[in-house]
Amino acid sequence: MKTKRTLFLTALLLFVSHAFMAQTYYYNETKTFYENGYTYQCDTDMRTARVTLYNKESKYTYERLVFKDGSDA
C-alpha cells in the first residue's frame, strides 16, 4: 500500500513540475496586447522573473495599496 502511494505521489509531482516548466519564458519581453477594444500591457522584469499583466488604461497599476486612514494595506 505504501509503495502505491509513493508511486502515485512521485507521478503527480512529475506531472505538476512539467506543467510549471512548460510556462517558462512565455512572457520574456514587454508586450502590448489589443483584445476586444481593450489595451493590455505585459511588463516583465527578468531580474526577479516577475510578470505584471494589466489594463494599460488603469492609473492604479503600480500605486501603493493603502487604507482610507493612510496605513499600508
PDB file of N, CA and C in Angstrom:
ATOM      1  N   MET A   1       0.817  -1.192   0.000  1.00  0.00           N
ATOM      2  CA  MET A   1       0.000   0.000   0.000  1.00  0.00           C
ATOM      3  C   MET A   1       0.863   1.259   0.000  1.00  0.00           C
ATOM      4  N   LYS A   2       1.949   1.225   0.779  1.00  0.00           N
ATOM      5  CA  LYS A   2       2.828   2.384   0.850  1.00  0.00           C
ATOM      6  C   LYS A   2       3.544   2.601  -0.485  1.00  0.00           C
ATOM      7  N   THR A   3       3.844   1.519  -1.183  1.00  0.00           N
ATOM      8  CA  THR A   3       4.504   1.619  -2.480  1.00  0.00           C
ATOM      9  C   THR A   3       3.597   2.294  -3.502  1.00  0.00           C
ATOM     10  N   LYS A   4       2.320   1.941  -3.501  1.00  0.00           N
ATOM     11  CA  LYS A   4       1.372   2.568  -4.425  1.00  0.00           C
ATOM     12  C   LYS A   4       1.257   4.062  -4.153  1.00  0.00           C
ATOM     13  N   ARG A   5       1.210   4.398  -2.875  1.00  0.00           N
ATOM     14  CA  ARG A   5       1.099   5.817  -2.504  1.00  0.00           C
ATOM     15  C   ARG A   5       2.345   6.588  -2.937  1.00  0.00           C
ATOM     16  N   THR A   6       3.505   6.028  -2.706  1.00  0.00           N
ATOM     17  CA  THR A   6       4.750   6.676  -3.102  1.00  0.00           C
ATOM     18  C   THR A   6       4.829   6.827  -4.614  1.00  0.00           C
ATOM     19  N   LEU A   7       4.446   5.795  -5.332  1.00  0.00           N
ATOM     20  CA  LEU A   7       4.452   5.849  -6.793  1.00  0.00           C
ATOM     21  C   LEU A   7       3.474   6.905  -7.305  1.00  0.00           C
ATOM     22  N   PHE A   8       2.293   6.962  -6.712  1.00  0.00           N
ATOM     23  CA  PHE A   8       1.291   7.954  -7.111  1.00  0.00           C
ATOM     24  C   PHE A   8       1.793   9.373  -6.856  1.00  0.00           C
ATOM     25  N   LEU A   9       2.361   9.622  -5.689  1.00  0.00           N
ATOM     26  CA  LEU A   9       2.863  10.958  -5.372  1.00  0.00           C
ATOM     27  C   LEU A   9       4.031  11.354  -6.266  1.00  0.00           C
ATOM     28  N   THR A  10       4.889  10.406  -6.599  1.00  0.00           N
ATOM     29  CA  THR A  10       6.004  10.688  -7.498  1.00  0.00           C
ATOM     30  C   THR A  10       5.502  11.050  -8.891  1.00  0.00           C
ATOM     31  N   ALA A  11       4.550  10.289  -9.406  1.00  0.00           N
ATOM     32  CA  ALA A  11       3.981  10.584 -10.726  1.00  0.00           C
ATOM     33  C   ALA A  11       3.284  11.936 -10.722  1.00  0.00           C
ATOM     34  N   LEU A  12       2.541  12.219  -9.669  1.00  0.00           N
ATOM     35  CA  LEU A  12       1.848  13.503  -9.556  1.00  0.00           C
ATOM     36  C   LEU A  12       2.843  14.655  -9.534  1.00  0.00           C
ATOM     37  N   LEU A  13       3.909  14.506  -8.795  1.00  0.00           N
ATOM     38  CA  LEU A  13       4.941  15.540  -8.720  1.00  0.00           C
ATOM     39  C   LEU A  13       5.596  15.767 -10.076  1.00  0.00           C
ATOM     40  N   LEU A  14       5.847  14.711 -10.819  1.00  0.00           N
ATOM     41  CA  LEU A  14       6.439  14.850 -12.149  1.00  0.00           C
ATOM     42  C   LEU A  14       5.506  15.577 -13.106  1.00  0.00           C
ATOM     43  N   PHE A  15       4.225  15.252 -13.083  1.00  0.00           N
ATOM     44  CA  PHE A  15       3.267  15.918 -13.967  1.00  0.00           C
ATOM     45  C   PHE A  15       3.121  17.393 -13.619  1.00  0.00           C
ATOM     46  N   VAL A  16       3.065  17.697 -12.336  1.00  0.00           N
ATOM     47  CA  VAL A  16       2.910  19.089 -11.911  1.00  0.00           C
ATOM     48  C   VAL A  16       4.160  19.893 -12.260  1.00  0.00           C
ATOM     49  N   SER A  17       5.335  19.346 -12.012  1.00  0.00           N
ATOM     50  CA  SER A  17       6.562  20.077 -12.324  1.00  0.00           C
ATOM     51  C   SER A  17       6.704  20.289 -13.827  1.00  0.00           C
ATOM     52  N   HIS A  18       6.262  19.349 -14.621  1.00  0.00           N
ATOM     53  CA  HIS A  18       6.310  19.512 -16.076  1.00  0.00           C
ATOM     54  C   HIS A  18       5.382  20.639 -16.520  1.00  0.00           C
ATOM     55  N   ALA A  19       4.214  20.745 -15.909  1.00  0.00           N
ATOM     56  CA  ALA A  19       3.269  21.810 -16.259  1.00  0.00           C
ATOM     57  C   ALA A  19       3.845  23.175 -15.909  1.00  0.00           C
ATOM     58  N   PHE A  20       4.533  23.286 -14.781  1.00  0.00           N
ATOM     59  CA  PHE A  20       5.144  24.561 -14.414  1.00  0.00           C
ATOM     60  C   PHE A  20       6.298  24.904 -15.341  1.00  0.00           C
ATOM     61  N   MET A  21       7.069  23.931 -15.723  1.00  0.00           N
ATOM     62  CA  MET A  21       8.209  24.188 -16.593  1.00  0.00           C
ATOM     63  C   MET A  21       7.762  24.573 -17.998  1.00  0.00           C
ATOM     64  N   ALA A  22       6.597  24.153 -18.405  1.00  0.00           N
ATOM     65  CA  ALA A  22       6.111  24.476 -19.744  1.00  0.00           C
ATOM     66  C   ALA A  22       5.817  25.960 -19.889  1.00  0.00           C
ATOM     67  N   GLN A  23       5.588  26.674 -18.793  1.00  0.00           N
ATOM     68  CA  GLN A  23       5.264  28.092 -18.851  1.00  0.00           C
ATOM     69  C   GLN A  23       6.499  28.987 -18.771  1.00  0.00           C
ATOM     70  N   THR A  24       7.668  28.433 -18.648  1.00  0.00           N
ATOM     71  CA  THR A  24       8.880  29.225 -18.544  1.00  0.00           C
ATOM     72  C   THR A  24       9.106  30.038 -19.807  1.00  0.00           C
ATOM     73  N   TYR A  25       9.412  31.300 -19.629  1.00  0.00           N
ATOM     74  CA  TYR A  25       9.708  32.249 -20.711  1.00  0.00           C
ATOM     75  C   TYR A  25       8.544  32.439 -21.680  1.00  0.00           C
ATOM     76  N   TYR A  26       7.322  32.293 -21.206  1.00  0.00           N
ATOM     77  CA  TYR A  26       6.171  32.575 -22.062  1.00  0.00           C
ATOM     78  C   TYR A  26       6.089  34.071 -22.328  1.00  0.00           C
ATOM     79  N   TYR A  27       6.355  34.876 -21.298  1.00  0.00           N
ATOM     80  CA  TYR A  27       6.431  36.328 -21.440  1.00  0.00           C
ATOM     81  C   TYR A  27       7.866  36.739 -21.135  1.00  0.00           C
ATOM     82  N   ASN A  28       8.744  36.669 -22.090  1.00  0.00           N
ATOM     83  CA  ASN A  28      10.135  37.015 -21.827  1.00  0.00           C
ATOM     84  C   ASN A  28      10.490  38.425 -22.265  1.00  0.00           C
ATOM     85  N   GLU A  29       9.516  39.188 -22.756  1.00  0.00           N
ATOM     86  CA  GLU A  29       9.749  40.594 -23.090  1.00  0.00           C
ATOM     87  C   GLU A  29       8.448  41.358 -22.891  1.00  0.00           C
ATOM     88  N   THR A  30       8.565  42.663 -22.695  1.00  0.00           N
ATOM     89  CA  THR A  30       7.386  43.501 -22.508  1.00  0.00           C
ATOM     90  C   THR A  30       6.600  43.566 -23.804  1.00  0.00           C
ATOM     91  N   LYS A  31       5.285  43.329 -23.698  1.00  0.00           N
ATOM     92  CA  LYS A  31       4.431  43.313 -24.884  1.00  0.00           C
ATOM     93  C   LYS A  31       3.154  44.092 -24.615  1.00  0.00           C
ATOM     94  N   THR A  32       2.497  44.542 -25.686  1.00  0.00           N
ATOM     95  CA  THR A  32       1.195  45.185 -25.612  1.00  0.00           C
ATOM     96  C   THR A  32       0.217  44.363 -26.429  1.00  0.00           C
ATOM     97  N   PHE A  33      -0.943  44.072 -25.833  1.00  0.00           N
ATOM     98  CA  PHE A  33      -1.973  43.277 -26.497  1.00  0.00           C
ATOM     99  C   PHE A  33      -3.203  44.142 -26.727  1.00  0.00           C
ATOM    100  N   TYR A  34      -3.833  43.982 -27.864  1.00  0.00           N
ATOM    101  CA  TYR A  34      -5.077  44.675 -28.182  1.00  0.00           C
ATOM    102  C   TYR A  34      -6.159  43.617 -28.349  1.00  0.00           C
ATOM    103  N   GLU A  35      -7.078  43.519 -27.376  1.00  0.00           N
ATOM    104  CA  GLU A  35      -8.119  42.490 -27.383  1.00  0.00           C
ATOM    105  C   GLU A  35      -9.473  43.100 -27.055  1.00  0.00           C
ATOM    106  N   ASN A  36     -10.462  42.875 -27.899  1.00  0.00           N
ATOM    107  CA  ASN A  36     -11.854  43.266 -27.650  1.00  0.00           C
ATOM    108  C   ASN A  36     -12.006  44.732 -27.258  1.00  0.00           C
ATOM    109  N   GLY A  37     -11.260  45.606 -27.890  1.00  0.00           N
ATOM    110  CA  GLY A  37     -11.371  47.033 -27.612  1.00  0.00           C
ATOM    111  C   GLY A  37     -10.582  47.506 -26.406  1.00  0.00           C
ATOM    112  N   TYR A  38      -9.829  46.629 -25.757  1.00  0.00           N
ATOM    113  CA  TYR A  38      -9.018  46.997 -24.601  1.00  0.00           C
ATOM    114  C   TYR A  38      -7.548  46.832 -24.944  1.00  0.00           C
ATOM    115  N   THR A  39      -6.713  47.598 -24.261  1.00  0.00           N
ATOM    116  CA  THR A  39      -5.274  47.505 -24.444  1.00  0.00           C
ATOM    117  C   THR A  39      -4.657  46.966 -23.160  1.00  0.00           C
ATOM    118  N   TYR A  40      -3.944  45.856 -23.267  1.00  0.00           N
ATOM    119  CA  TYR A  40      -3.292  45.247 -22.119  1.00  0.00           C
ATOM    120  C   TYR A  40      -1.786  45.347 -22.288  1.00  0.00           C
ATOM    121  N   GLN A  41      -1.112  45.578 -21.182  1.00  0.00           N
ATOM    122  CA  GLN A  41       0.344  45.679 -21.174  1.00  0.00           C
ATOM    123  C   GLN A  41       0.887  44.544 -20.325  1.00  0.00           C
ATOM    124  N   CYS A  42       1.930  43.914 -20.793  1.00  0.00           N
ATOM    125  CA  CYS A  42       2.615  42.859 -20.053  1.00  0.00           C
ATOM    126  C   CYS A  42       4.035  43.338 -19.792  1.00  0.00           C
ATOM    127  N   ASP A  43       4.326  43.717 -18.556  1.00  0.00           N
ATOM    128  CA  ASP A  43       5.666  44.167 -18.182  1.00  0.00           C
ATOM    129  C   ASP A  43       6.416  42.998 -17.564  1.00  0.00           C
ATOM    130  N   THR A  44       7.647  42.803 -17.988  1.00  0.00           N
ATOM    131  CA  THR A  44       8.462  41.720 -17.443  1.00  0.00           C
ATOM    132  C   THR A  44       9.709  42.289 -16.796  1.00  0.00           C
ATOM    133  N   ASP A  45      10.111  41.682 -15.708  1.00  0.00           N
ATOM    134  CA  ASP A  45      11.349  42.030 -15.025  1.00  0.00           C
ATOM    135  C   ASP A  45      12.178  40.752 -14.951  1.00  0.00           C
ATOM    136  N   MET A  46      13.164  40.646 -15.799  1.00  0.00           N
ATOM    137  CA  MET A  46      13.947  39.411 -15.894  1.00  0.00           C
ATOM    138  C   MET A  46      14.818  39.176 -14.661  1.00  0.00           C
ATOM    139  N   ARG A  47      15.149  40.232 -13.905  1.00  0.00           N
ATOM    140  CA  ARG A  47      15.955  40.048 -12.697  1.00  0.00           C
ATOM    141  C   ARG A  47      15.196  39.251 -11.644  1.00  0.00           C
ATOM    142  N   THR A  48      13.902  39.551 -11.498  1.00  0.00           N
ATOM    143  CA  THR A  48      13.106  38.885 -10.468  1.00  0.00           C
ATOM    144  C   THR A  48      12.164  37.840 -11.041  1.00  0.00           C
ATOM    145  N   ALA A  49      12.120  37.697 -12.363  1.00  0.00           N
ATOM    146  CA  ALA A  49      11.221  36.763 -13.057  1.00  0.00           C
ATOM    147  C   ALA A  49       9.763  37.072 -12.738  1.00  0.00           C
ATOM    148  N   ARG A  50       9.457  38.351 -12.584  1.00  0.00           N
ATOM    149  CA  ARG A  50       8.090  38.784 -12.272  1.00  0.00           C
ATOM    150  C   ARG A  50       7.428  39.339 -13.521  1.00  0.00           C
ATOM    151  N   VAL A  51       6.174  38.961 -13.728  1.00  0.00           N
ATOM    152  CA  VAL A  51       5.390  39.428 -14.867  1.00  0.00           C
ATOM    153  C   VAL A  51       4.167  40.153 -14.329  1.00  0.00           C
ATOM    154  N   THR A  52       3.903  41.358 -14.856  1.00  0.00           N
ATOM    155  CA  THR A  52       2.717  42.121 -14.476  1.00  0.00           C
ATOM    156  C   THR A  52       1.869  42.321 -15.715  1.00  0.00           C
ATOM    157  N   LEU A  53       0.668  41.757 -15.700  1.00  0.00           N
ATOM    158  CA  LEU A  53      -0.263  41.887 -16.820  1.00  0.00           C
ATOM    159  C   LEU A  53      -1.419  42.753 -16.352  1.00  0.00           C
ATOM    160  N   TYR A  54      -1.679  43.868 -17.049  1.00  0.00           N
ATOM    161  CA  TYR A  54      -2.686  44.809 -16.589  1.00  0.00           C
ATOM    162  C   TYR A  54      -3.304  45.556 -17.761  1.00  0.00           C
ATOM    163  N   ASN A  55      -4.456  46.186 -17.492  1.00  0.00           N
ATOM    164  CA  ASN A  55      -5.116  47.040 -18.464  1.00  0.00           C
ATOM    165  C   ASN A  55      -4.305  48.328 -18.551  1.00  0.00           C
ATOM    166  N   LYS A  56      -3.865  48.691 -19.720  1.00  0.00           N
ATOM    167  CA  LYS A  56      -2.968  49.830 -19.881  1.00  0.00           C
ATOM    168  C   LYS A  56      -3.623  51.154 -19.497  1.00  0.00           C
ATOM    169  N   GLU A  57      -4.949  51.217 -19.534  1.00  0.00           N
ATOM    170  CA  GLU A  57      -5.651  52.448 -19.190  1.00  0.00           C
ATOM    171  C   GLU A  57      -5.804  52.636 -17.677  1.00  0.00           C
ATOM    172  N   SER A  58      -5.446  51.642 -16.891  1.00  0.00           N
ATOM    173  CA  SER A  58      -5.559  51.739 -15.436  1.00  0.00           C
ATOM    174  C   SER A  58      -4.449  52.625 -14.890  1.00  0.00           C
ATOM    175  N   LYS A  59      -4.827  53.606 -14.058  1.00  0.00           N
ATOM    176  CA  LYS A  59      -3.822  54.509 -13.491  1.00  0.00           C
ATOM    177  C   LYS A  59      -3.317  54.019 -12.134  1.00  0.00           C
ATOM    178  N   TYR A  60      -3.869  52.923 -11.624  1.00  0.00           N
ATOM    179  CA  TYR A  60      -3.507  52.433 -10.296  1.00  0.00           C
ATOM    180  C   TYR A  60      -2.639  51.177 -10.327  1.00  0.00           C
ATOM    181  N   THR A  61      -2.089  50.824 -11.445  1.00  0.00           N
ATOM    182  CA  THR A  61      -1.351  49.568 -11.563  1.00  0.00           C
ATOM    183  C   THR A  61      -0.157  49.504 -10.619  1.00  0.00           C
ATOM    184  N   TYR A  62       0.674  50.517 -10.596  1.00  0.00           N
ATOM    185  CA  TYR A  62       1.882  50.494  -9.773  1.00  0.00           C
ATOM    186  C   TYR A  62       1.766  51.386  -8.538  1.00  0.00           C
ATOM    187  N   GLU A  63       0.545  51.765  -8.171  1.00  0.00           N
ATOM    188  CA  GLU A  63       0.340  52.568  -6.966  1.00  0.00           C
ATOM    189  C   GLU A  63       0.410  51.678  -5.731  1.00  0.00           C
ATOM    190  N   ARG A  64       0.867  52.250  -4.634  1.00  0.00           N
ATOM    191  CA  ARG A  64       0.953  51.530  -3.365  1.00  0.00           C
ATOM    192  C   ARG A  64      -0.449  51.389  -2.783  1.00  0.00           C
ATOM    193  N   LEU A  65      -0.792  50.199  -2.284  1.00  0.00           N
ATOM    194  CA  LEU A  65      -2.107  49.964  -1.689  1.00  0.00           C
ATOM    195  C   LEU A  65      -2.138  50.502  -0.262  1.00  0.00           C
ATOM    196  N   VAL A  66      -3.130  51.359   0.040  1.00  0.00           N
ATOM    197  CA  VAL A  66      -3.286  51.912   1.385  1.00  0.00           C
ATOM    198  C   VAL A  66      -4.764  51.910   1.769  1.00  0.00           C
ATOM    199  N   PHE A  67      -5.014  51.892   3.084  1.00  0.00           N
ATOM    200  CA  PHE A  67      -6.370  52.021   3.594  1.00  0.00           C
ATOM    201  C   PHE A  67      -6.756  53.493   3.623  1.00  0.00           C
ATOM    202  N   LYS A  68      -8.035  53.778   3.888  1.00  0.00           N
ATOM    203  CA  LYS A  68      -8.511  55.163   3.917  1.00  0.00           C
ATOM    204  C   LYS A  68      -7.799  55.997   4.974  1.00  0.00           C
ATOM    205  N   ASP A  69      -7.375  55.363   6.071  1.00  0.00           N
ATOM    206  CA  ASP A  69      -6.685  56.114   7.125  1.00  0.00           C
ATOM    207  C   ASP A  69      -5.208  56.345   6.801  1.00  0.00           C
ATOM    208  N   GLY A  70      -4.737  55.840   5.663  1.00  0.00           N
ATOM    209  CA  GLY A  70      -3.357  56.068   5.232  1.00  0.00           C
ATOM    210  C   GLY A  70      -2.389  54.967   5.606  1.00  0.00           C
ATOM    211  N   SER A  71      -2.835  53.971   6.364  1.00  0.00           N
ATOM    212  CA  SER A  71      -1.937  52.877   6.743  1.00  0.00           C
ATOM    213  C   SER A  71      -1.788  51.892   5.579  1.00  0.00           C
ATOM    214  N   ASP A  72      -0.670  51.195   5.577  1.00  0.00           N
ATOM    215  CA  ASP A  72      -0.392  50.236   4.499  1.00  0.00           C
ATOM    216  C   ASP A  72      -1.384  49.087   4.508  1.00  0.00           C
ATOM    217  N   ALA A  73      -1.711  48.633   3.320  1.00  0.00           N
ATOM    218  CA  ALA A  73      -2.640  47.504   3.183  1.00  0.00           C
ATOM    219  C   ALA A  73      -1.902  46.203   3.324  1.00  0.00           C
TER     220      ALA A  73
END
